[in-house]
PDB file of C-alpha atoms in Angstrom:
ATOM      1  CA  MET A 736    -124.761   6.143 -43.245  1.00  0.00           C
ATOM      2  CA  LYS A 737    -125.748   3.073 -41.251  1.00  0.00           C
ATOM      3  CA  THR A 738    -129.107   3.039 -39.540  1.00  0.00           C
ATOM      4  CA  PRO A 739    -128.666   2.724 -35.762  1.00  0.00           C
ATOM      5  CA  GLN A 740    -129.675  -0.686 -34.510  1.00  0.00           C
ATOM      6  CA  ARG A 741    -132.333  -0.968 -31.821  1.00  0.00           C
ATOM      7  CA  LEU A 742    -131.194  -2.515 -28.579  1.00  0.00           C
ATOM      8  CA  LEU A 743    -133.362  -3.649 -25.675  1.00  0.00           C
ATOM      9  CA  LEU A 744    -131.570  -3.342 -22.346  1.00  0.00           C
ATOM     10  CA  SER A 745    -133.558  -4.372 -19.314  1.00  0.00           C
ATOM     11  CA  ALA A 746    -130.382  -4.600 -17.238  1.00  0.00           C
ATOM     12  CA  LEU A 747    -129.590  -0.916 -17.594  1.00  0.00           C
ATOM     13  CA  VAL A 748    -132.470   0.247 -15.451  1.00  0.00           C
ATOM     14  CA  SER A 749    -131.649  -1.849 -12.406  1.00  0.00           C
ATOM     15  CA  GLY A 750    -128.973   0.484 -11.152  1.00  0.00           C
ATOM     16  CA  CYS A 751    -127.062  -2.363  -9.534  1.00  0.00           C
ATOM     17  CA  MET A 752    -123.448  -3.347 -10.102  1.00  0.00           C
ATOM     18  CA  LEU A 753    -122.196  -6.903 -10.280  1.00  0.00           C
ATOM     19  CA  SER A 754    -119.510  -8.222  -7.976  1.00  0.00           C
ATOM     20  CA  PRO A 755    -115.943  -7.457  -9.095  1.00  0.00           C
ATOM     21  CA  VAL A 756    -114.331 -10.097 -11.284  1.00  0.00           C
ATOM     22  CA  ALA A 757    -110.743 -10.989 -12.008  1.00  0.00           C
ATOM     23  CA  PHE A 758    -109.937  -9.536 -15.416  1.00  0.00           C
ATOM     24  CA  ALA A 759    -107.617 -11.305 -17.824  1.00  0.00           C
ATOM     25  CA  ALA A 760    -104.814  -9.409 -19.482  1.00  0.00           C
ATOM     26  CA  PRO A 761    -105.287  -8.684 -23.217  1.00  0.00           C
ATOM     27  CA  VAL A 762    -103.396 -10.759 -25.743  1.00  0.00           C
ATOM     28  CA  ALA A 763    -100.022  -9.322 -26.749  1.00  0.00           C
ATOM     29  CA  HIS A 764     -99.791 -10.469 -30.361  1.00  0.00           C
ATOM     30  CA  ALA A 765    -100.846  -8.475 -33.402  1.00  0.00           C
ATOM     31  CA  PRO A 766    -104.434  -9.145 -34.515  1.00  0.00           C
ATOM     32  CA  GLN A 767    -105.176 -11.335 -37.504  1.00  0.00           C
ATOM     33  CA  ILE A 768    -105.775  -9.370 -40.695  1.00  0.00           C
ATOM     34  CA  ILE A 769    -109.077 -10.794 -41.951  1.00  0.00           C
ATOM     35  CA  ALA A 770    -110.093  -9.930 -45.512  1.00  0.00           C
ATOM     36  CA  HIS A 771    -113.747  -8.829 -45.492  1.00  0.00           C
ATOM     37  CA  ARG A 772    -115.485 -10.870 -48.222  1.00  0.00           C
ATOM     38  CA  GLY A 773    -112.025 -11.492 -49.624  1.00  0.00           C
ATOM     39  CA  GLY A 774    -111.195  -7.772 -49.643  1.00  0.00           C
ATOM     40  CA  THR A 775    -114.101  -5.783 -51.067  1.00  0.00           C
ATOM     41  CA  ALA A 776    -111.923  -2.780 -51.933  1.00  0.00           C
ATOM     42  CA  ASP A 777    -109.288  -4.753 -53.839  1.00  0.00           C
ATOM     43  CA  ALA A 778    -111.221  -7.204 -56.032  1.00  0.00           C
ATOM     44  CA  PRO A 779    -114.758  -8.514 -56.687  1.00  0.00           C
ATOM     45  CA  GLU A 780    -115.998  -9.667 -53.300  1.00  0.00           C
ATOM     46  CA  ASN A 781    -116.462 -13.333 -52.428  1.00  0.00           C
ATOM     47  CA  THR A 782    -114.598 -14.538 -55.508  1.00  0.00           C
ATOM     48  CA  LEU A 783    -111.551 -16.718 -56.062  1.00  0.00           C
ATOM     49  CA  PRO A 784    -109.466 -13.794 -57.411  1.00  0.00           C
ATOM     50  CA  ALA A 785    -110.309 -11.715 -54.333  1.00  0.00           C
ATOM     51  CA  ILE A 786    -109.218 -14.487 -51.960  1.00  0.00           C
ATOM     52  CA  THR A 787    -106.037 -15.112 -53.965  1.00  0.00           C
ATOM     53  CA  LEU A 788    -105.143 -11.421 -53.910  1.00  0.00           C
ATOM     54  CA  ALA A 789    -105.939 -11.047 -50.215  1.00  0.00           C
ATOM     55  CA  LEU A 790    -103.603 -13.901 -49.316  1.00  0.00           C
ATOM     56  CA  LYS A 791    -100.912 -12.469 -51.582  1.00  0.00           C
ATOM     57  CA  ASN A 792    -101.279  -9.189 -49.659  1.00  0.00           C
ATOM     58  CA  GLY A 793    -100.707 -10.924 -46.345  1.00  0.00           C
ATOM     59  CA  ALA A 794    -104.227 -11.593 -45.055  1.00  0.00           C
ATOM     60  CA  ASP A 795    -104.184 -14.121 -42.225  1.00  0.00           C
ATOM     61  CA  ALA A 796    -107.767 -15.275 -42.763  1.00  0.00           C
ATOM     62  CA  ILE A 797    -110.728 -14.706 -45.078  1.00  0.00           C
ATOM     63  CA  TRP A 798    -114.276 -13.660 -44.169  1.00  0.00           C
ATOM     64  CA  ILE A 799    -116.739 -14.965 -46.764  1.00  0.00           C
ATOM     65  CA  THR A 800    -120.504 -14.733 -47.171  1.00  0.00           C
ATOM     66  CA  ALA A 801    -122.639 -17.783 -47.894  1.00  0.00           C
ATOM     67  CA  GLN A 802    -126.095 -18.119 -49.414  1.00  0.00           C
ATOM     68  CA  LEU A 803    -127.964 -21.211 -50.535  1.00  0.00           C
ATOM     69  CA  SER A 804    -128.517 -21.855 -54.236  1.00  0.00           C
ATOM     70  CA  GLY A 805    -131.718 -23.254 -55.679  1.00  0.00           C
ATOM     71  CA  ASP A 806    -130.267 -26.767 -55.466  1.00  0.00           C
ATOM     72  CA  ASN A 807    -129.282 -26.300 -51.807  1.00  0.00           C
ATOM     73  CA  ILE A 808    -125.568 -25.730 -52.327  1.00  0.00           C
ATOM     74  CA  PRO A 809    -123.760 -23.017 -50.306  1.00  0.00           C
ATOM     75  CA  VAL A 810    -122.322 -20.386 -52.646  1.00  0.00           C
ATOM     76  CA  LEU A 811    -120.440 -17.145 -51.990  1.00  0.00           C
ATOM     77  CA  TYR A 812    -122.597 -14.040 -52.484  1.00  0.00           C
ATOM     78  CA  ARG A 813    -123.872 -11.353 -50.136  1.00  0.00           C
ATOM     79  CA  PRO A 814    -126.557  -8.981 -51.582  1.00  0.00           C
ATOM     80  CA  SER A 815    -130.183 -10.061 -51.801  1.00  0.00           C
ATOM     81  CA  ASP A 816    -130.329  -9.510 -55.585  1.00  0.00           C
ATOM     82  CA  LEU A 817    -127.854 -10.664 -58.202  1.00  0.00           C
ATOM     83  CA  LYS A 818    -128.128  -7.368 -60.091  1.00  0.00           C
ATOM     84  CA  THR A 819    -126.147  -5.630 -57.336  1.00  0.00           C
ATOM     85  CA  LEU A 820    -122.868  -7.292 -58.292  1.00  0.00           C
ATOM     86  CA  THR A 821    -123.407  -9.407 -61.428  1.00  0.00           C
ATOM     87  CA  ASN A 822    -124.761  -9.149 -64.967  1.00  0.00           C
ATOM     88  CA  GLN A 823    -127.926 -11.031 -63.928  1.00  0.00           C
ATOM     89  CA  GLN A 824    -130.825 -10.329 -61.583  1.00  0.00           C
ATOM     90  CA  GLY A 825    -133.038 -12.130 -59.099  1.00  0.00           C
ATOM     91  CA  LEU A 826    -132.414 -14.152 -55.944  1.00  0.00           C
ATOM     92  CA  VAL A 827    -129.509 -16.542 -55.611  1.00  0.00           C
ATOM     93  CA  SER A 828    -132.041 -19.205 -54.613  1.00  0.00           C
ATOM     94  CA  HIS A 829    -133.679 -18.956 -58.046  1.00  0.00           C
ATOM     95  CA  TYR A 830    -130.605 -20.454 -59.747  1.00  0.00           C
ATOM     96  CA  THR A 831    -128.589 -23.637 -59.432  1.00  0.00           C
ATOM     97  CA  ALA A 832    -124.970 -23.522 -58.338  1.00  0.00           C
ATOM     98  CA  ALA A 833    -123.928 -24.425 -61.888  1.00  0.00           C
ATOM     99  CA  GLU A 834    -125.895 -21.473 -63.292  1.00  0.00           C
ATOM    100  CA  LEU A 835    -124.443 -19.104 -60.695  1.00  0.00           C
ATOM    101  CA  ALA A 836    -120.928 -20.208 -61.591  1.00  0.00           C
ATOM    102  CA  LYS A 837    -121.490 -18.964 -65.161  1.00  0.00           C
ATOM    103  CA  MET A 838    -122.549 -15.444 -64.125  1.00  0.00           C
ATOM    104  CA  ASP A 839    -120.132 -12.513 -64.211  1.00  0.00           C
ATOM    105  CA  ALA A 840    -119.303 -11.882 -60.546  1.00  0.00           C
ATOM    106  CA  GLY A 841    -116.750  -9.244 -61.558  1.00  0.00           C
ATOM    107  CA  TRP A 842    -119.332  -7.170 -63.409  1.00  0.00           C
ATOM    108  CA  ALA A 843    -119.883  -4.370 -60.875  1.00  0.00           C
ATOM    109  CA  PHE A 844    -116.383  -4.004 -59.476  1.00  0.00           C
ATOM    110  CA  GLY A 845    -114.782  -0.682 -60.361  1.00  0.00           C
ATOM    111  CA  SER A 846    -116.150   2.773 -61.064  1.00  0.00           C
ATOM    112  CA  GLY A 847    -117.119   4.921 -64.022  1.00  0.00           C
ATOM    113  CA  GLU A 848    -115.917   3.248 -67.202  1.00  0.00           C
ATOM    114  CA  ALA A 849    -113.282   1.195 -65.402  1.00  0.00           C
ATOM    115  CA  HIS A 850    -114.404  -2.363 -64.713  1.00  0.00           C
ATOM    116  CA  PRO A 851    -111.196  -4.409 -64.846  1.00  0.00           C
ATOM    117  CA  TYR A 852    -112.768  -7.730 -63.866  1.00  0.00           C
ATOM    118  CA  ARG A 853    -115.652  -7.827 -66.361  1.00  0.00           C
ATOM    119  CA  GLY A 854    -115.607 -10.677 -68.839  1.00  0.00           C
ATOM    120  CA  LYS A 855    -112.846 -12.547 -66.997  1.00  0.00           C
ATOM    121  CA  ASN A 856    -114.864 -15.727 -66.375  1.00  0.00           C
ATOM    122  CA  ILE A 857    -115.206 -14.970 -62.676  1.00  0.00           C
ATOM    123  CA  GLY A 858    -118.339 -16.727 -61.509  1.00  0.00           C
ATOM    124  CA  ILE A 859    -120.042 -17.118 -58.145  1.00  0.00           C
ATOM    125  CA  PRO A 860    -118.113 -19.961 -56.474  1.00  0.00           C
ATOM    126  CA  THR A 861    -119.423 -22.704 -54.263  1.00  0.00           C
ATOM    127  CA  LEU A 862    -118.180 -22.898 -50.692  1.00  0.00           C
ATOM    128  CA  GLU A 863    -116.859 -26.377 -51.422  1.00  0.00           C
ATOM    129  CA  SER A 864    -114.739 -25.172 -54.346  1.00  0.00           C
ATOM    130  CA  VAL A 865    -113.252 -22.371 -52.246  1.00  0.00           C
ATOM    131  CA  LEU A 866    -112.366 -24.651 -49.340  1.00  0.00           C
ATOM    132  CA  LYS A 867    -110.712 -27.084 -51.743  1.00  0.00           C
ATOM    133  CA  ALA A 868    -108.834 -24.332 -53.599  1.00  0.00           C
ATOM    134  CA  PHE A 869    -107.382 -22.943 -50.365  1.00  0.00           C
ATOM    135  CA  PRO A 870    -106.909 -26.012 -48.122  1.00  0.00           C
ATOM    136  CA  LYS A 871    -104.699 -24.292 -45.533  1.00  0.00           C
ATOM    137  CA  THR A 872    -106.599 -21.017 -45.182  1.00  0.00           C
ATOM    138  CA  THR A 873    -108.774 -20.038 -42.215  1.00  0.00           C
ATOM    139  CA  PHE A 874    -112.285 -18.986 -43.234  1.00  0.00           C
ATOM    140  CA  TYR A 875    -115.013 -17.216 -41.278  1.00  0.00           C
ATOM    141  CA  ILE A 876    -118.354 -17.979 -42.932  1.00  0.00           C
ATOM    142  CA  ASP A 877    -121.084 -15.353 -42.623  1.00  0.00           C
ATOM    143  CA  ILE A 878    -124.603 -16.635 -43.352  1.00  0.00           C
ATOM    144  CA  LYS A 879    -126.523 -13.937 -45.274  1.00  0.00           C
ATOM    145  CA  THR A 880    -129.122 -15.978 -47.105  1.00  0.00           C
ATOM    146  CA  PRO A 881    -132.378 -13.964 -47.348  1.00  0.00           C
ATOM    147  CA  ASP A 882    -134.861 -16.789 -47.863  1.00  0.00           C
ATOM    148  CA  ALA A 883    -133.402 -20.200 -47.026  1.00  0.00           C
ATOM    149  CA  ALA A 884    -134.783 -22.077 -44.052  1.00  0.00           C
ATOM    150  CA  PRO A 885    -132.245 -22.239 -41.207  1.00  0.00           C
ATOM    151  CA  ASP A 886    -132.329 -26.049 -41.070  1.00  0.00           C
ATOM    152  CA  LYS A 887    -131.590 -26.335 -44.789  1.00  0.00           C
ATOM    153  CA  MET A 888    -128.639 -23.976 -44.538  1.00  0.00           C
ATOM    154  CA  ALA A 889    -127.364 -25.811 -41.457  1.00  0.00           C
ATOM    155  CA  THR A 890    -127.561 -29.184 -43.208  1.00  0.00           C
ATOM    156  CA  ALA A 891    -125.832 -27.875 -46.318  1.00  0.00           C
ATOM    157  CA  LEU A 892    -123.004 -26.230 -44.364  1.00  0.00           C
ATOM    158  CA  ASP A 893    -122.491 -29.307 -42.232  1.00  0.00           C
ATOM    159  CA  LYS A 894    -122.214 -31.498 -45.328  1.00  0.00           C
ATOM    160  CA  VAL A 895    -119.609 -29.259 -46.988  1.00  0.00           C
ATOM    161  CA  LEU A 896    -117.482 -28.701 -43.893  1.00  0.00           C
ATOM    162  CA  GLN A 897    -117.496 -32.381 -42.974  1.00  0.00           C
ATOM    163  CA  GLU A 898    -116.726 -33.628 -46.488  1.00  0.00           C
ATOM    164  CA  THR A 899    -113.877 -31.140 -46.994  1.00  0.00           C
ATOM    165  CA  HIS A 900    -112.486 -31.789 -43.481  1.00  0.00           C
ATOM    166  CA  SER A 901    -112.655 -28.071 -42.751  1.00  0.00           C
ATOM    167  CA  LEU A 902    -114.041 -27.952 -39.204  1.00  0.00           C
ATOM    168  CA  ALA A 903    -110.681 -27.012 -37.680  1.00  0.00           C
ATOM    169  CA  ARG A 904    -110.211 -23.965 -39.930  1.00  0.00           C
ATOM    170  CA  THR A 905    -113.708 -22.532 -40.212  1.00  0.00           C
ATOM    171  CA  ARG A 906    -116.139 -20.722 -37.943  1.00  0.00           C
ATOM    172  CA  ILE A 907    -119.701 -19.621 -38.707  1.00  0.00           C
ATOM    173  CA  TYR A 908    -121.214 -16.185 -38.085  1.00  0.00           C
ATOM    174  CA  SER A 909    -124.623 -14.667 -38.740  1.00  0.00           C
ATOM    175  CA  THR A 910    -126.436 -11.478 -37.811  1.00  0.00           C
ATOM    176  CA  ASP A 911    -129.588 -13.621 -37.589  1.00  0.00           C
ATOM    177  CA  THR A 912    -129.519 -15.768 -34.451  1.00  0.00           C
ATOM    178  CA  LYS A 913    -131.857 -18.437 -35.824  1.00  0.00           C
ATOM    179  CA  TYR A 914    -129.223 -19.560 -38.332  1.00  0.00           C
ATOM    180  CA  LEU A 915    -126.673 -20.093 -35.572  1.00  0.00           C
ATOM    181  CA  GLU A 916    -129.189 -21.916 -33.387  1.00  0.00           C
ATOM    182  CA  ALA A 917    -129.987 -24.338 -36.226  1.00  0.00           C
ATOM    183  CA  LEU A 918    -126.372 -25.450 -36.629  1.00  0.00           C
ATOM    184  CA  PRO A 919    -125.313 -28.900 -35.410  1.00  0.00           C
ATOM    185  CA  ALA A 920    -123.275 -28.790 -32.202  1.00  0.00           C
ATOM    186  CA  THR A 921    -120.212 -30.007 -34.115  1.00  0.00           C
ATOM    187  CA  LEU A 922    -119.914 -26.820 -36.201  1.00  0.00           C
ATOM    188  CA  PRO A 923    -117.726 -24.038 -34.725  1.00  0.00           C
ATOM    189  CA  ARG A 924    -119.551 -20.716 -34.476  1.00  0.00           C
ATOM    190  CA  PHE A 925    -119.513 -17.199 -33.093  1.00  0.00           C
ATOM    191  CA  GLU A 926    -121.749 -16.052 -30.281  1.00  0.00           C
ATOM    192  CA  SER A 927    -124.867 -14.323 -31.573  1.00  0.00           C
ATOM    193  CA  ARG A 928    -124.652 -10.689 -32.550  1.00  0.00           C
ATOM    194  CA  ASP A 929    -127.552  -9.844 -30.211  1.00  0.00           C
ATOM    195  CA  LEU A 930    -125.797 -11.388 -27.214  1.00  0.00           C
ATOM    196  CA  THR A 931    -122.508  -9.651 -28.031  1.00  0.00           C
ATOM    197  CA  ARG A 932    -124.079  -6.257 -28.607  1.00  0.00           C
ATOM    198  CA  THR A 933    -126.222  -6.416 -25.462  1.00  0.00           C
ATOM    199  CA  ALA A 934    -123.265  -7.451 -23.312  1.00  0.00           C
ATOM    200  CA  LEU A 935    -121.169  -4.608 -24.733  1.00  0.00           C
ATOM    201  CA  ALA A 936    -123.969  -2.123 -24.078  1.00  0.00           C
ATOM    202  CA  ASN A 937    -124.307  -3.213 -20.459  1.00  0.00           C
ATOM    203  CA  ILE A 938    -120.569  -2.687 -19.992  1.00  0.00           C
ATOM    204  CA  THR A 939    -120.392   0.620 -21.859  1.00  0.00           C
ATOM    205  CA  MET A 940    -123.510   2.242 -20.432  1.00  0.00           C
ATOM    206  CA  ALA A 941    -124.033   0.639 -17.028  1.00  0.00           C
ATOM    207  CA  HIS A 942    -120.558  -0.758 -16.260  1.00  0.00           C
ATOM    208  CA  GLN A 943    -122.116  -4.150 -15.640  1.00  0.00           C
ATOM    209  CA  CYS A 944    -120.180  -7.270 -16.587  1.00  0.00           C
ATOM    210  CA  GLN A 945    -122.643 -10.059 -17.304  1.00  0.00           C
ATOM    211  CA  ILE A 946    -120.532 -12.624 -19.140  1.00  0.00           C
ATOM    212  CA  LYS A 947    -121.352 -16.139 -17.952  1.00  0.00           C
ATOM    213  CA  PRO A 948    -118.560 -18.596 -17.095  1.00  0.00           C
ATOM    214  CA  GLU A 949    -117.642 -20.881 -19.956  1.00  0.00           C
ATOM    215  CA  LYS A 950    -115.218 -23.807 -20.063  1.00  0.00           C
ATOM    216  CA  GLN A 951    -114.723 -23.681 -23.832  1.00  0.00           C
ATOM    217  CA  GLY A 952    -113.518 -20.584 -25.653  1.00  0.00           C
ATOM    218  CA  ARG A 953    -116.138 -18.190 -26.986  1.00  0.00           C
ATOM    219  CA  TRP A 954    -115.846 -16.186 -30.214  1.00  0.00           C
ATOM    220  CA  TYR A 955    -117.286 -12.707 -30.688  1.00  0.00           C
ATOM    221  CA  ALA A 956    -117.391 -10.375 -33.700  1.00  0.00           C
ATOM    222  CA  LEU A 957    -118.750  -6.826 -33.659  1.00  0.00           C
ATOM    223  CA  GLU A 958    -117.902  -3.360 -34.948  1.00  0.00           C
ATOM    224  CA  MET A 959    -115.330  -1.506 -32.863  1.00  0.00           C
ATOM    225  CA  LYS A 960    -117.802   1.398 -32.853  1.00  0.00           C
ATOM    226  CA  ARG A 961    -121.542   1.037 -33.459  1.00  0.00           C
ATOM    227  CA  ASP A 962    -124.479   3.461 -33.280  1.00  0.00           C
ATOM    228  CA  VAL A 963    -127.555   1.930 -31.626  1.00  0.00           C
ATOM    229  CA  GLU A 964    -130.963   2.931 -30.348  1.00  0.00           C
ATOM    230  CA  VAL A 965    -131.311   1.891 -26.716  1.00  0.00           C
ATOM    231  CA  VAL A 966    -134.736   0.866 -25.389  1.00  0.00           C
ATOM    232  CA  GLU A 967    -134.883   0.848 -21.577  1.00  0.00           C
ATOM    233  CA  LYS A 968    -137.826  -1.011 -20.038  1.00  0.00           C
ATOM    234  CA  TYR A 969    -139.511   0.294 -16.893  1.00  0.00           C
ATOM    235  CA  THR A 970    -142.527  -0.935 -14.937  1.00  0.00           C
ATOM    236  CA  LEU A 971    -144.740   1.805 -16.401  1.00  0.00           C
ATOM    237  CA  GLY A 972    -143.220   2.173 -19.833  1.00  0.00           C
ATOM    238  CA  GLU A 973    -139.980   2.564 -21.714  1.00  0.00           C
ATOM    239  CA  ALA A 974    -137.433   5.185 -22.729  1.00  0.00           C
ATOM    240  CA  ARG A 975    -135.496   5.412 -25.991  1.00  0.00           C
ATOM    241  CA  SER A 976    -132.169   7.059 -26.598  1.00  0.00           C
ATOM    242  CA  LYS A 977    -129.325   6.940 -29.110  1.00  0.00           C
ATOM    243  CA  ALA A 978    -125.885   5.786 -28.084  1.00  0.00           C
ATOM    244  CA  THR A 979    -122.547   4.716 -29.537  1.00  0.00           C
ATOM    245  CA  LEU A 980    -121.150   1.410 -28.362  1.00  0.00           C
ATOM    246  CA  GLU A 981    -117.368   1.254 -28.438  1.00  0.00           C
ATOM    247  CA  TRP A 982    -114.908  -1.390 -27.323  1.00  0.00           C
ATOM    248  CA  ASP A 983    -112.484  -0.270 -24.634  1.00  0.00           C
ATOM    249  CA  LYS A 984    -110.262  -1.936 -22.040  1.00  0.00           C
ATOM    250  CA  GLU A 985    -113.165  -2.397 -19.628  1.00  0.00           C
ATOM    251  CA  ALA A 986    -115.143  -4.245 -22.315  1.00  0.00           C
ATOM    252  CA  MET A 987    -112.215  -6.423 -23.347  1.00  0.00           C
ATOM    253  CA  ASP A 988    -111.478  -7.326 -19.732  1.00  0.00           C
ATOM    254  CA  CYS A 989    -115.108  -8.197 -19.074  1.00  0.00           C
ATOM    255  CA  PHE A 990    -115.485 -10.439 -22.125  1.00  0.00           C
ATOM    256  CA  ARG A 991    -112.314 -12.305 -21.119  1.00  0.00           C
ATOM    257  CA  SER A 992    -113.085 -12.474 -17.402  1.00  0.00           C
ATOM    258  CA  GLN A 993    -114.955 -15.797 -17.482  1.00  0.00           C
ATOM    259  CA  GLY A 994    -112.698 -17.929 -19.631  1.00  0.00           C
ATOM    260  CA  GLU A 995    -111.045 -17.893 -23.024  1.00  0.00           C
ATOM    261  CA  ALA A 996    -112.583 -15.351 -25.429  1.00  0.00           C
ATOM    262  CA  HIS A 997    -111.632 -14.515 -29.005  1.00  0.00           C
ATOM    263  CA  ILE A 998    -112.691 -11.064 -30.179  1.00  0.00           C
ATOM    264  CA  ILE A 999    -112.769  -9.869 -33.793  1.00  0.00           C
ATOM    265  CA  LEU A1000    -113.400  -6.189 -34.428  1.00  0.00           C
ATOM    266  CA  ILE A1001    -115.265  -5.242 -37.611  1.00  0.00           C
ATOM    267  CA  GLY A1002    -114.755  -2.153 -39.757  1.00  0.00           C
ATOM    268  CA  ILE A1003    -111.044  -1.546 -39.217  1.00  0.00           C
ATOM    269  CA  ASN A1004    -109.847   0.279 -42.318  1.00  0.00           C
ATOM    270  CA  ASP A1005    -107.094   2.714 -41.369  1.00  0.00           C
ATOM    271  CA  GLN A1006    -103.926   2.769 -39.312  1.00  0.00           C
ATOM    272  CA  ALA A1007    -105.457   4.603 -36.354  1.00  0.00           C
ATOM    273  CA  ASP A1008    -108.259   2.063 -35.943  1.00  0.00           C
ATOM    274  CA  TYR A1009    -105.815  -0.811 -36.383  1.00  0.00           C
ATOM    275  CA  GLN A1010    -103.496   0.527 -33.691  1.00  0.00           C
ATOM    276  CA  GLN A1011    -106.461   1.008 -31.355  1.00  0.00           C
ATOM    277  CA  ALA A1012    -107.612  -2.573 -31.984  1.00  0.00           C
ATOM    278  CA  LYS A1013    -104.084  -3.851 -31.415  1.00  0.00           C
ATOM    279  CA  THR A1014    -103.743  -1.889 -28.170  1.00  0.00           C
ATOM    280  CA  LEU A1015    -107.036  -3.336 -26.966  1.00  0.00           C
ATOM    281  CA  GLY A1016    -105.784  -6.849 -27.654  1.00  0.00           C
ATOM    282  CA  ALA A1017    -108.213  -7.818 -30.417  1.00  0.00           C
ATOM    283  CA  ASP A1018    -107.626 -11.272 -31.863  1.00  0.00           C
ATOM    284  CA  GLY A1019    -108.535 -10.155 -35.366  1.00  0.00           C
ATOM    285  CA  VAL A1020    -109.615  -7.141 -37.418  1.00  0.00           C
ATOM    286  CA  LEU A1021    -111.962  -7.232 -40.386  1.00  0.00           C
ATOM    287  CA  VAL A1022    -110.593  -5.071 -43.233  1.00  0.00           C
ATOM    288  CA  ASN A1023    -111.848  -4.164 -46.693  1.00  0.00           C
ATOM    289  CA  SER A1024    -108.397  -3.760 -48.253  1.00  0.00           C
ATOM    290  CA  PRO A1025    -105.613  -6.134 -47.268  1.00  0.00           C
ATOM    291  CA  ALA A1026    -103.507  -4.260 -49.841  1.00  0.00           C
ATOM    292  CA  ASP A1027    -103.685  -1.104 -47.702  1.00  0.00           C
ATOM    293  CA  PHE A1028    -102.529  -3.060 -44.665  1.00  0.00           C
ATOM    294  CA  THR A1029     -99.282  -4.064 -46.352  1.00  0.00           C
ATOM    295  CA  LYS A1030     -98.246  -0.442 -45.661  1.00  0.00           C
ATOM    296  CA  ILE A1031     -99.273  -0.442 -41.981  1.00  0.00           C
ATOM    297  CA  PRO A1032     -96.727  -1.562 -39.343  1.00  0.00           C
ATOM    298  CA  ARG A1033     -97.995  -4.634 -37.501  1.00  0.00           C
TER     299      ARG A1033
END
């Protein structure tokens, strides 16, 4: 069970409503099927076999997770310790990219005695090798590095994306705002998770639309439903309460009211959630099993 995230909402206590805005109609097309870490339920996450299988199963795009190796090369791995998914242990940053490529990234996939990807020479790939192996695929890159300085990660990502000519088919995400803020202006990115979550909370709980006008299209990614702890600030103190943030038509209309907005909903793993996301007009849905979505009408 996920721990509710804490959310500070000073706007909620004002009691005022913003002026009405002209809401844009939701998009009519089916959302992109985006394979979460290459499809965590179908194959070892963030690996070449996972990406290959996800595309075979009809994924429109791939969400991958990047950390920085000891020699400052972006590689695909999410947990903070290698022992979670591989046959080794320690931080990714304690090894070179060449050493990480020799580890068994298929070690933990499976259950009980069934580990079909062990010993198959599936290593931790570099971001560069993945972009070159799939030159026509759209990738969303999630920065999850636990100990790399933001400027180092920004420099490394910029180098790879520029050298592989991948700017037009990639976009960078992070739950940690400082990594997004460190990126060069030339790198496409999502809006920060904090900004997205706070804006959604203001809409859901106070019916306040506080999206600023923007000439260029914005990109947002957040769970379709998310438990949070709300902290409301008053002159003489604060109040805390638990709440569930959930995207609805009001939220979609607000986010799209001030210019082009692309919205990806996270944690969509059954037909009911997919149909809800489609009805709302989501641009993409993040799924753990692209294989399951071959059976769902789109």
